[in-house]
């Protein structure tokens, strides 16, 4: 077995240990692509995978609005309360950090493994939620001074 496949298996195992289903599924999917020798998929995934993931995430976040569970009145009222205004500010900050993180991850792919390990360990050790690699990359970009 080659080292890349072994590394994917280790990350999948970390995903299982930490109950991080998205990481586990992603690693098994990538491992299957390698085993089935579908190497032509990797350049496409490298180019469009992050964008596709963000589109799916945005669909999930906006589904309550689209389904009618969140009304325009509710959205309008969010501008009237300090907690909702703070939530808007935090949302802006997280989006900004995510943008910086996406740039950092594409320009310095060597940090991706560390971010993934940190996220998986955070889930496993601190009962965290596995949504952190992109934001962690954004915070890292602030620390490294990269825009």
CSV table of N, CA and C in Angstrom, one decimal:
chain,number,residue,atom,x,y,z
A,1,UNK,N,0.9,-1.2,0.0
A,1,UNK,CA,0.0,0.0,0.0
A,1,UNK,C,0.9,1.2,0.0
A,2,UNK,N,0.5,2.2,-0.8
A,2,UNK,CA,1.4,3.4,-0.9
A,2,UNK,C,1.1,4.4,0.3
A,3,UNK,N,2.0,5.3,0.5
A,3,UNK,CA,1.9,6.2,1.7
A,3,UNK,C,0.7,7.1,1.6
A,4,UNK,N,0.3,7.5,0.4
A,4,UNK,CA,-0.9,8.4,0.3
A,4,UNK,C,-2.1,7.7,0.7
A,5,UNK,N,-2.3,6.5,0.3
A,5,UNK,CA,-3.5,5.7,0.7
A,5,UNK,C,-3.5,5.4,2.2
A,6,UNK,N,-2.3,5.1,2.7
A,6,UNK,CA,-2.2,4.9,4.2
A,6,UNK,C,-2.5,6.1,4.9
A,7,UNK,N,-2.1,7.3,4.5
A,7,UNK,CA,-2.5,8.6,5.1
A,7,UNK,C,-4.0,8.8,5.1
A,8,UNK,N,-4.6,8.5,3.9
A,8,UNK,CA,-6.0,8.6,3.8
A,8,UNK,C,-6.7,7.7,4.8
A,9,UNK,N,-6.2,6.5,5.0
A,9,UNK,CA,-6.8,5.5,5.9
A,9,UNK,C,-6.6,6.1,7.4
A,10,UNK,N,-5.5,6.7,7.7
A,10,UNK,CA,-5.2,7.2,9.0
A,10,UNK,C,-6.2,8.3,9.3
A,11,UNK,N,-6.4,9.2,8.3
A,11,UNK,CA,-7.4,10.3,8.5
A,11,UNK,C,-8.8,9.7,8.6
A,12,UNK,N,-9.2,8.7,7.9
A,12,UNK,CA,-10.5,8.1,8.0
A,12,UNK,C,-10.6,7.5,9.4
A,13,UNK,N,-9.6,6.9,9.9
A,13,UNK,CA,-9.7,6.3,11.2
A,13,UNK,C,-9.8,7.4,12.3
A,14,UNK,N,-9.1,8.5,12.1
A,14,UNK,CA,-9.3,9.6,13.0
A,14,UNK,C,-10.7,10.2,12.9
A,15,UNK,N,-11.3,10.2,11.8
A,15,UNK,CA,-12.7,10.6,11.6
A,15,UNK,C,-13.6,9.7,12.3
A,16,UNK,N,-13.4,8.4,12.3
A,16,UNK,CA,-14.2,7.4,13.0
A,16,UNK,C,-14.1,7.5,14.5
A,17,UNK,N,-12.8,7.7,14.9
A,17,UNK,CA,-12.6,7.8,16.4
A,17,UNK,C,-13.2,9.0,16.9
A,18,UNK,N,-13.2,10.1,16.2
A,18,UNK,CA,-13.7,11.4,16.7
A,18,UNK,C,-15.2,11.6,16.3
A,19,UNK,N,-15.8,10.6,15.7
A,19,UNK,CA,-17.2,10.7,15.3
A,19,UNK,C,-17.4,11.8,14.3
A,20,UNK,N,-16.4,12.0,13.4
A,20,UNK,CA,-16.4,13.1,12.4
A,20,UNK,C,-16.8,12.5,11.1
A,21,UNK,N,-18.1,12.3,10.9
A,21,UNK,CA,-18.6,11.6,9.7
A,21,UNK,C,-18.2,12.3,8.4
A,22,UNK,N,-18.2,13.6,8.3
A,22,UNK,CA,-17.8,14.3,7.0
A,22,UNK,C,-16.3,13.9,6.7
A,23,UNK,N,-15.4,13.9,7.7
A,23,UNK,CA,-14.0,13.6,7.4
A,23,UNK,C,-13.9,12.1,7.0
A,24,UNK,N,-14.6,11.3,7.7
A,24,UNK,CA,-14.6,9.8,7.4
A,24,UNK,C,-15.1,9.6,6.0
A,25,UNK,N,-16.2,10.1,5.6
A,25,UNK,CA,-16.8,9.9,4.3
A,25,UNK,C,-15.9,10.5,3.2
A,26,UNK,N,-15.3,11.7,3.4
A,26,UNK,CA,-14.4,12.3,2.5
A,26,UNK,C,-13.2,11.4,2.2
A,27,UNK,N,-12.6,11.0,3.3
A,27,UNK,CA,-11.4,10.2,3.2
A,27,UNK,C,-11.6,8.8,2.5
A,28,UNK,N,-12.8,8.2,2.8
A,28,UNK,CA,-13.1,6.9,2.1
A,28,UNK,C,-13.4,7.2,0.7
A,29,UNK,N,-14.1,8.3,0.4
A,29,UNK,CA,-14.4,8.6,-1.0
A,29,UNK,C,-13.1,8.8,-1.8
A,30,UNK,N,-12.1,9.6,-1.3
A,30,UNK,CA,-10.9,9.8,-1.9
A,30,UNK,C,-10.1,8.5,-2.1
A,31,UNK,N,-10.1,7.7,-1.0
A,31,UNK,CA,-9.4,6.4,-1.1
A,31,UNK,C,-10.0,5.5,-2.2
A,32,UNK,N,-11.3,5.5,-2.3
A,32,UNK,CA,-12.0,4.7,-3.4
A,32,UNK,C,-11.6,5.2,-4.8
A,33,UNK,N,-11.5,6.6,-4.9
A,33,UNK,CA,-11.0,7.1,-6.2
A,33,UNK,C,-9.6,6.6,-6.5
A,34,UNK,N,-8.8,6.5,-5.5
A,34,UNK,CA,-7.4,6.0,-5.7
A,34,UNK,C,-7.4,4.5,-6.1
A,35,UNK,N,-8.2,3.7,-5.3
A,35,UNK,CA,-8.2,2.3,-5.5
A,35,UNK,C,-8.8,2.0,-6.9
A,36,UNK,N,-9.9,2.7,-7.3
A,36,UNK,CA,-10.5,2.5,-8.6
A,36,UNK,C,-9.7,3.1,-9.7
A,37,UNK,N,-8.6,3.8,-9.4
A,37,UNK,CA,-7.7,4.5,-10.4
A,37,UNK,C,-8.5,5.5,-11.2
A,38,UNK,N,-9.3,6.3,-10.6
A,38,UNK,CA,-10.0,7.4,-11.2
A,38,UNK,C,-9.3,8.7,-11.0
A,39,UNK,N,-8.0,8.6,-11.4
A,39,UNK,CA,-7.1,9.8,-11.2
A,39,UNK,C,-7.5,11.0,-11.9
A,40,UNK,N,-8.3,10.9,-13.0
A,40,UNK,CA,-8.7,12.1,-13.7
A,40,UNK,C,-9.7,13.0,-12.9
A,41,UNK,N,-10.2,12.4,-11.8
A,41,UNK,CA,-11.1,13.2,-10.9
A,41,UNK,C,-10.4,14.1,-10.0
A,42,UNK,N,-9.2,13.8,-9.7
A,42,UNK,CA,-8.4,14.7,-8.7
A,42,UNK,C,-8.2,16.1,-9.2
A,43,UNK,N,-7.8,16.4,-10.4
A,43,UNK,CA,-7.6,17.8,-10.8
A,43,UNK,C,-9.0,18.5,-10.7
A,44,UNK,N,-10.1,17.9,-11.1
A,44,UNK,CA,-11.4,18.5,-11.0
A,44,UNK,C,-11.7,18.8,-9.6
A,45,UNK,N,-11.5,17.9,-8.7
A,45,UNK,CA,-11.8,18.1,-7.3
A,45,UNK,C,-11.0,19.1,-6.7
A,46,UNK,N,-9.7,19.2,-7.1
A,46,UNK,CA,-8.8,20.2,-6.6
A,46,UNK,C,-9.3,21.6,-7.0
A,47,UNK,N,-9.8,21.7,-8.2
A,47,UNK,CA,-10.2,23.0,-8.8
A,47,UNK,C,-11.5,23.4,-8.3
A,48,UNK,N,-12.5,22.5,-8.2
A,48,UNK,CA,-13.9,22.9,-7.9
A,48,UNK,C,-14.5,22.3,-6.6
A,49,UNK,N,-13.7,21.4,-5.9
A,49,UNK,CA,-14.3,20.8,-4.8
A,49,UNK,C,-14.7,21.7,-3.7
A,50,UNK,N,-13.9,22.7,-3.4
A,50,UNK,CA,-14.2,23.7,-2.3
A,50,UNK,C,-15.4,24.5,-2.7
A,51,UNK,N,-15.4,24.9,-3.9
A,51,UNK,CA,-16.6,25.7,-4.4
A,51,UNK,C,-17.9,24.9,-4.3
A,52,UNK,N,-17.8,23.7,-4.8
A,52,UNK,CA,-19.0,22.8,-4.7
A,52,UNK,C,-19.4,22.6,-3.2
A,53,UNK,N,-18.5,22.4,-2.3
A,53,UNK,CA,-18.8,22.2,-0.9
A,53,UNK,C,-19.5,23.5,-0.3
A,54,UNK,N,-19.0,24.6,-0.7
A,54,UNK,CA,-19.5,25.9,-0.2
A,54,UNK,C,-20.9,26.1,-0.8
A,55,UNK,N,-21.2,25.7,-2.0
A,55,UNK,CA,-22.5,25.8,-2.6
A,55,UNK,C,-23.5,24.9,-1.8
A,56,UNK,N,-23.1,23.7,-1.6
A,56,UNK,CA,-23.9,22.8,-0.8
A,56,UNK,C,-24.2,23.3,0.6
A,57,UNK,N,-23.2,23.8,1.3
A,57,UNK,CA,-23.3,24.4,2.6
A,57,UNK,C,-24.3,25.6,2.6
A,58,UNK,N,-24.2,26.4,1.6
A,58,UNK,CA,-25.0,27.6,1.4
A,58,UNK,C,-26.5,27.2,1.2
A,59,UNK,N,-26.7,26.1,0.4
A,59,UNK,CA,-28.0,25.6,0.2
A,59,UNK,C,-28.6,25.1,1.5
A,60,UNK,N,-27.8,24.4,2.3
A,60,UNK,CA,-28.3,23.9,3.6
A,60,UNK,C,-28.6,25.1,4.6
A,61,UNK,N,-27.8,26.1,4.6
A,61,UNK,CA,-28.1,27.3,5.4
A,61,UNK,C,-29.3,28.1,5.0
A,62,UNK,N,-29.5,28.2,3.7
A,62,UNK,CA,-30.6,29.0,3.2
A,62,UNK,C,-31.9,28.2,3.1
A,63,UNK,N,-31.9,26.9,3.3
A,63,UNK,CA,-33.1,26.1,3.2
A,63,UNK,C,-34.3,26.5,4.0
A,64,UNK,N,-34.0,27.0,5.3
A,64,UNK,CA,-35.2,27.4,6.1
A,64,UNK,C,-35.8,28.7,5.5
A,65,UNK,N,-35.1,29.5,4.9
A,65,UNK,CA,-35.7,30.7,4.2
A,65,UNK,C,-36.5,30.2,3.0
A,66,UNK,N,-35.9,29.3,2.2
A,66,UNK,CA,-36.6,28.8,1.0
A,66,UNK,C,-37.8,28.0,1.3
A,67,UNK,N,-37.8,27.3,2.4
A,67,UNK,CA,-39.0,26.5,2.8
A,67,UNK,C,-40.1,27.3,3.4
A,68,UNK,N,-39.8,28.5,3.8
A,68,UNK,CA,-40.8,29.3,4.5
A,68,UNK,C,-40.7,29.2,6.0
A,69,UNK,N,-39.8,28.4,6.6
A,69,UNK,CA,-39.7,28.3,8.0
A,69,UNK,C,-39.2,29.6,8.6
A,70,UNK,N,-38.4,30.4,7.8
A,70,UNK,CA,-37.9,31.7,8.3
A,70,UNK,C,-38.5,32.8,7.4
A,71,UNK,N,-39.3,33.7,8.0
A,71,UNK,CA,-40.0,34.7,7.2
A,71,UNK,C,-39.1,35.9,7.0
A,72,UNK,N,-39.5,36.7,6.0
A,72,UNK,CA,-38.8,38.0,5.8
A,72,UNK,C,-39.0,38.9,7.0
A,73,UNK,N,-40.1,38.7,7.7
A,73,UNK,CA,-40.3,39.5,9.0
A,73,UNK,C,-39.3,39.1,10.0
A,74,UNK,N,-39.0,37.8,10.2
A,74,UNK,CA,-38.0,37.4,11.1
A,74,UNK,C,-36.7,37.9,10.8
A,75,UNK,N,-36.3,37.9,9.5
A,75,UNK,CA,-35.1,38.5,9.0
A,75,UNK,C,-35.0,40.0,9.3
A,76,UNK,N,-36.1,40.7,9.0
A,76,UNK,CA,-36.1,42.1,9.3
A,76,UNK,C,-36.0,42.4,10.8
A,77,UNK,N,-36.6,41.6,11.6
A,77,UNK,CA,-36.5,41.9,13.1
A,77,UNK,C,-35.1,41.6,13.6
A,78,UNK,N,-34.3,40.9,12.9
A,78,UNK,CA,-32.9,40.6,13.3
A,78,UNK,C,-32.1,41.9,13.4
A,79,UNK,N,-32.5,42.9,12.7
A,79,UNK,CA,-31.8,44.2,12.7
A,79,UNK,C,-32.2,45.1,13.9
A,80,UNK,N,-33.2,44.6,14.7
A,80,UNK,CA,-33.7,45.4,15.8
A,80,UNK,C,-33.2,44.9,17.2
A,81,UNK,N,-32.5,43.8,17.3
A,81,UNK,CA,-32.0,43.3,18.6
A,81,UNK,C,-30.5,43.3,18.6
A,82,UNK,N,-29.9,43.6,19.7
A,82,UNK,CA,-28.5,43.6,19.8
A,82,UNK,C,-27.8,42.3,19.6
A,83,UNK,N,-28.5,41.2,20.1
A,83,UNK,CA,-27.9,39.9,19.9
A,83,UNK,C,-27.9,39.5,18.4
A,84,UNK,N,-29.0,39.9,17.7
A,84,UNK,CA,-29.0,39.6,16.3
A,84,UNK,C,-28.0,40.4,15.5
A,85,UNK,N,-27.8,41.7,15.9
A,85,UNK,CA,-26.8,42.5,15.3
A,85,UNK,C,-25.4,42.0,15.5
A,86,UNK,N,-25.2,41.5,16.8
A,86,UNK,CA,-23.9,40.8,17.1
A,86,UNK,C,-23.7,39.6,16.2
A,87,UNK,N,-24.8,38.8,16.0
A,87,UNK,CA,-24.7,37.6,15.2
A,87,UNK,C,-24.4,38.0,13.8
A,88,UNK,N,-25.0,39.1,13.3
A,88,UNK,CA,-24.6,39.5,11.9
A,88,UNK,C,-23.1,39.9,11.8
A,89,UNK,N,-22.6,40.6,12.8
A,89,UNK,CA,-21.2,40.9,12.9
A,89,UNK,C,-20.3,39.7,12.9
A,90,UNK,N,-20.7,38.8,13.7
A,90,UNK,CA,-19.9,37.5,13.8
A,90,UNK,C,-20.0,36.8,12.5
A,91,UNK,N,-21.1,36.8,11.9
A,91,UNK,CA,-21.3,36.1,10.6
A,91,UNK,C,-20.4,36.8,9.5
A,92,UNK,N,-20.3,38.1,9.6
A,92,UNK,CA,-19.4,38.8,8.6
A,92,UNK,C,-18.0,38.4,8.9
A,93,UNK,N,-17.6,38.4,10.2
A,93,UNK,CA,-16.2,38.0,10.5
A,93,UNK,C,-15.9,36.6,10.1
A,94,UNK,N,-16.8,35.7,10.3
A,94,UNK,CA,-16.6,34.3,9.9
A,94,UNK,C,-16.5,34.2,8.4
A,95,UNK,N,-17.3,34.9,7.6
A,95,UNK,CA,-17.2,34.9,6.2
A,95,UNK,C,-15.9,35.4,5.7
A,96,UNK,N,-15.4,36.5,6.3
A,96,UNK,CA,-14.1,37.1,6.0
A,96,UNK,C,-13.0,36.1,6.3
A,97,UNK,N,-13.1,35.5,7.5
A,97,UNK,CA,-12.0,34.5,7.8
A,97,UNK,C,-12.1,33.3,6.9
A,98,UNK,N,-13.3,32.8,6.5
A,98,UNK,CA,-13.4,31.7,5.5
A,98,UNK,C,-12.8,32.1,4.2
A,99,UNK,N,-13.0,33.3,3.7
A,99,UNK,CA,-12.4,33.7,2.5
A,99,UNK,C,-10.9,33.7,2.6
A,100,UNK,N,-10.3,34.3,3.7
A,100,UNK,CA,-8.9,34.2,3.9
A,100,UNK,C,-8.4,32.8,4.0
A,101,UNK,N,-9.2,31.9,4.6
A,101,UNK,CA,-8.8,30.5,4.8
A,101,UNK,C,-8.8,29.8,3.4
A,102,UNK,N,-9.8,30.1,2.6
A,102,UNK,CA,-9.8,29.4,1.3
A,102,UNK,C,-8.6,29.9,0.4
A,103,UNK,N,-8.2,31.1,0.5
A,103,UNK,CA,-7.0,31.6,-0.2
A,103,UNK,C,-5.8,30.9,0.4
A,104,UNK,N,-5.6,30.9,1.7
A,104,UNK,CA,-4.4,30.3,2.3
A,104,UNK,C,-4.3,28.8,1.9
A,105,UNK,N,-5.5,28.1,2.0
A,105,UNK,CA,-5.4,26.7,1.7
A,105,UNK,C,-5.1,26.4,0.2
A,106,UNK,N,-5.5,27.3,-0.7
A,106,UNK,CA,-5.1,27.1,-2.1
A,106,UNK,C,-3.7,27.5,-2.4
A,107,UNK,N,-3.2,28.5,-1.7
A,107,UNK,CA,-1.8,29.0,-2.0
A,107,UNK,C,-0.8,28.2,-1.2
A,108,UNK,N,-1.2,27.7,0.0
A,108,UNK,CA,-0.2,26.9,0.8
A,108,UNK,C,-0.9,25.6,1.2
A,109,UNK,N,-1.0,24.6,0.3
A,109,UNK,CA,-1.7,23.4,0.6
A,109,UNK,C,-1.0,22.6,1.7
A,110,UNK,N,0.2,22.9,2.0
A,110,UNK,CA,0.9,22.2,3.1
A,110,UNK,C,0.2,22.3,4.5
A,111,UNK,N,-0.5,23.4,4.6
A,111,UNK,CA,-1.2,23.6,5.9
A,111,UNK,C,-2.5,22.8,6.1
A,112,UNK,N,-3.0,22.3,5.0
A,112,UNK,CA,-4.3,21.6,5.0
A,112,UNK,C,-4.3,20.4,5.9
A,113,UNK,N,-3.2,19.6,5.9
A,113,UNK,CA,-3.1,18.4,6.7
A,113,UNK,C,-3.1,18.8,8.2
A,114,UNK,N,-2.4,19.8,8.5
A,114,UNK,CA,-2.3,20.3,9.9
A,114,UNK,C,-3.7,20.8,10.4
A,115,UNK,N,-4.4,21.5,9.5
A,115,UNK,CA,-5.7,22.0,9.8
A,115,UNK,C,-6.7,20.9,10.1
A,116,UNK,N,-6.6,19.9,9.2
A,116,UNK,CA,-7.5,18.7,9.3
A,116,UNK,C,-7.2,18.0,10.6
A,117,UNK,N,-5.9,17.7,10.9
A,117,UNK,CA,-5.5,17.0,12.1
A,117,UNK,C,-6.0,17.8,13.3
A,118,UNK,N,-5.8,19.1,13.3
A,118,UNK,CA,-6.3,20.0,14.5
A,118,UNK,C,-7.8,19.9,14.6
A,119,UNK,N,-8.5,19.9,13.5
A,119,UNK,CA,-10.0,19.9,13.6
A,119,UNK,C,-10.5,18.5,14.1
A,120,UNK,N,-9.9,17.5,13.6
A,120,UNK,CA,-10.3,16.1,14.1
A,120,UNK,C,-9.9,16.0,15.6
A,121,UNK,N,-8.7,16.4,16.0
A,121,UNK,CA,-8.4,16.3,17.4
A,121,UNK,C,-9.3,17.2,18.3
A,122,UNK,N,-9.7,18.4,17.8
A,122,UNK,CA,-10.6,19.2,18.5
A,122,UNK,C,-12.0,18.6,18.7
A,123,UNK,N,-12.4,17.8,17.7
A,123,UNK,CA,-13.7,17.1,17.8
A,123,UNK,C,-13.5,16.0,18.8
A,124,UNK,N,-12.4,15.3,18.7
A,124,UNK,CA,-12.2,14.1,19.5
A,124,UNK,C,-12.0,14.5,21.0
A,125,UNK,N,-11.2,15.5,21.2
A,125,UNK,CA,-10.7,15.8,22.6
A,125,UNK,C,-11.7,16.8,23.3
A,126,UNK,N,-12.3,17.7,22.6
A,126,UNK,CA,-13.1,18.8,23.2
A,126,UNK,C,-14.5,18.7,22.8
A,127,UNK,N,-15.0,17.6,22.2
A,127,UNK,CA,-16.3,17.4,21.8
A,127,UNK,C,-16.8,18.6,20.9
A,128,UNK,N,-15.9,19.0,20.0
A,128,UNK,CA,-16.1,20.1,19.1
A,128,UNK,C,-17.0,19.6,17.9
A,129,UNK,N,-17.2,20.5,17.0
A,129,UNK,CA,-18.0,20.2,15.8
A,129,UNK,C,-17.1,20.4,14.6
A,130,UNK,N,-17.1,19.5,13.7
A,130,UNK,CA,-16.1,19.5,12.6
A,130,UNK,C,-16.4,20.5,11.5
A,131,UNK,N,-16.5,21.8,11.8
A,131,UNK,CA,-16.8,22.8,10.8
A,131,UNK,C,-15.6,23.8,10.7
A,132,UNK,N,-14.5,23.4,11.3
A,132,UNK,CA,-13.4,24.4,11.5
A,132,UNK,C,-12.3,24.6,10.5
A,133,UNK,N,-12.0,23.7,9.6
A,133,UNK,CA,-10.8,23.8,8.8
A,133,UNK,C,-10.7,25.2,8.0
A,134,UNK,N,-11.8,25.6,7.4
A,134,UNK,CA,-11.7,26.8,6.6
A,134,UNK,C,-11.5,28.0,7.5
A,135,UNK,N,-12.3,28.1,8.6
A,135,UNK,CA,-12.1,29.2,9.5
A,135,UNK,C,-10.8,29.1,10.2
A,136,UNK,N,-10.3,27.9,10.6
A,136,UNK,CA,-9.0,27.8,11.2
A,136,UNK,C,-7.9,28.3,10.2
A,137,UNK,N,-8.1,28.0,8.9
A,137,UNK,CA,-7.2,28.5,7.9
A,137,UNK,C,-7.2,30.1,7.9
A,138,UNK,N,-8.4,30.6,8.0
A,138,UNK,CA,-8.5,32.1,8.0
A,138,UNK,C,-7.8,32.7,9.2
A,139,UNK,N,-8.0,32.1,10.4
A,139,UNK,CA,-7.3,32.6,11.6
A,139,UNK,C,-5.8,32.4,11.4
A,140,UNK,N,-5.4,31.3,10.9
A,140,UNK,CA,-4.0,31.0,10.6
A,140,UNK,C,-3.4,32.1,9.7
A,141,UNK,N,-4.2,32.5,8.7
A,141,UNK,CA,-3.7,33.5,7.7
A,141,UNK,C,-3.5,34.8,8.4
A,142,UNK,N,-4.4,35.1,9.4
A,142,UNK,CA,-4.2,36.3,10.2
A,142,UNK,C,-2.9,36.3,11.0
A,143,UNK,N,-2.6,35.1,11.6
A,143,UNK,CA,-1.4,34.9,12.4
A,143,UNK,C,-0.2,35.0,11.5
A,144,UNK,N,-0.3,34.4,10.3
A,144,UNK,CA,0.9,34.4,9.4
A,144,UNK,C,1.1,35.7,8.7
A,145,UNK,N,0.0,36.5,8.7
A,145,UNK,CA,0.1,37.8,8.0
A,145,UNK,C,-0.1,37.7,6.5
A,146,UNK,N,-0.8,36.6,6.1
A,146,UNK,CA,-1.1,36.4,4.7
A,146,UNK,C,-2.5,36.9,4.3
A,147,UNK,N,-2.7,37.6,3.2
A,147,UNK,CA,-4.0,38.0,2.9
A,147,UNK,C,-4.6,37.1,1.8
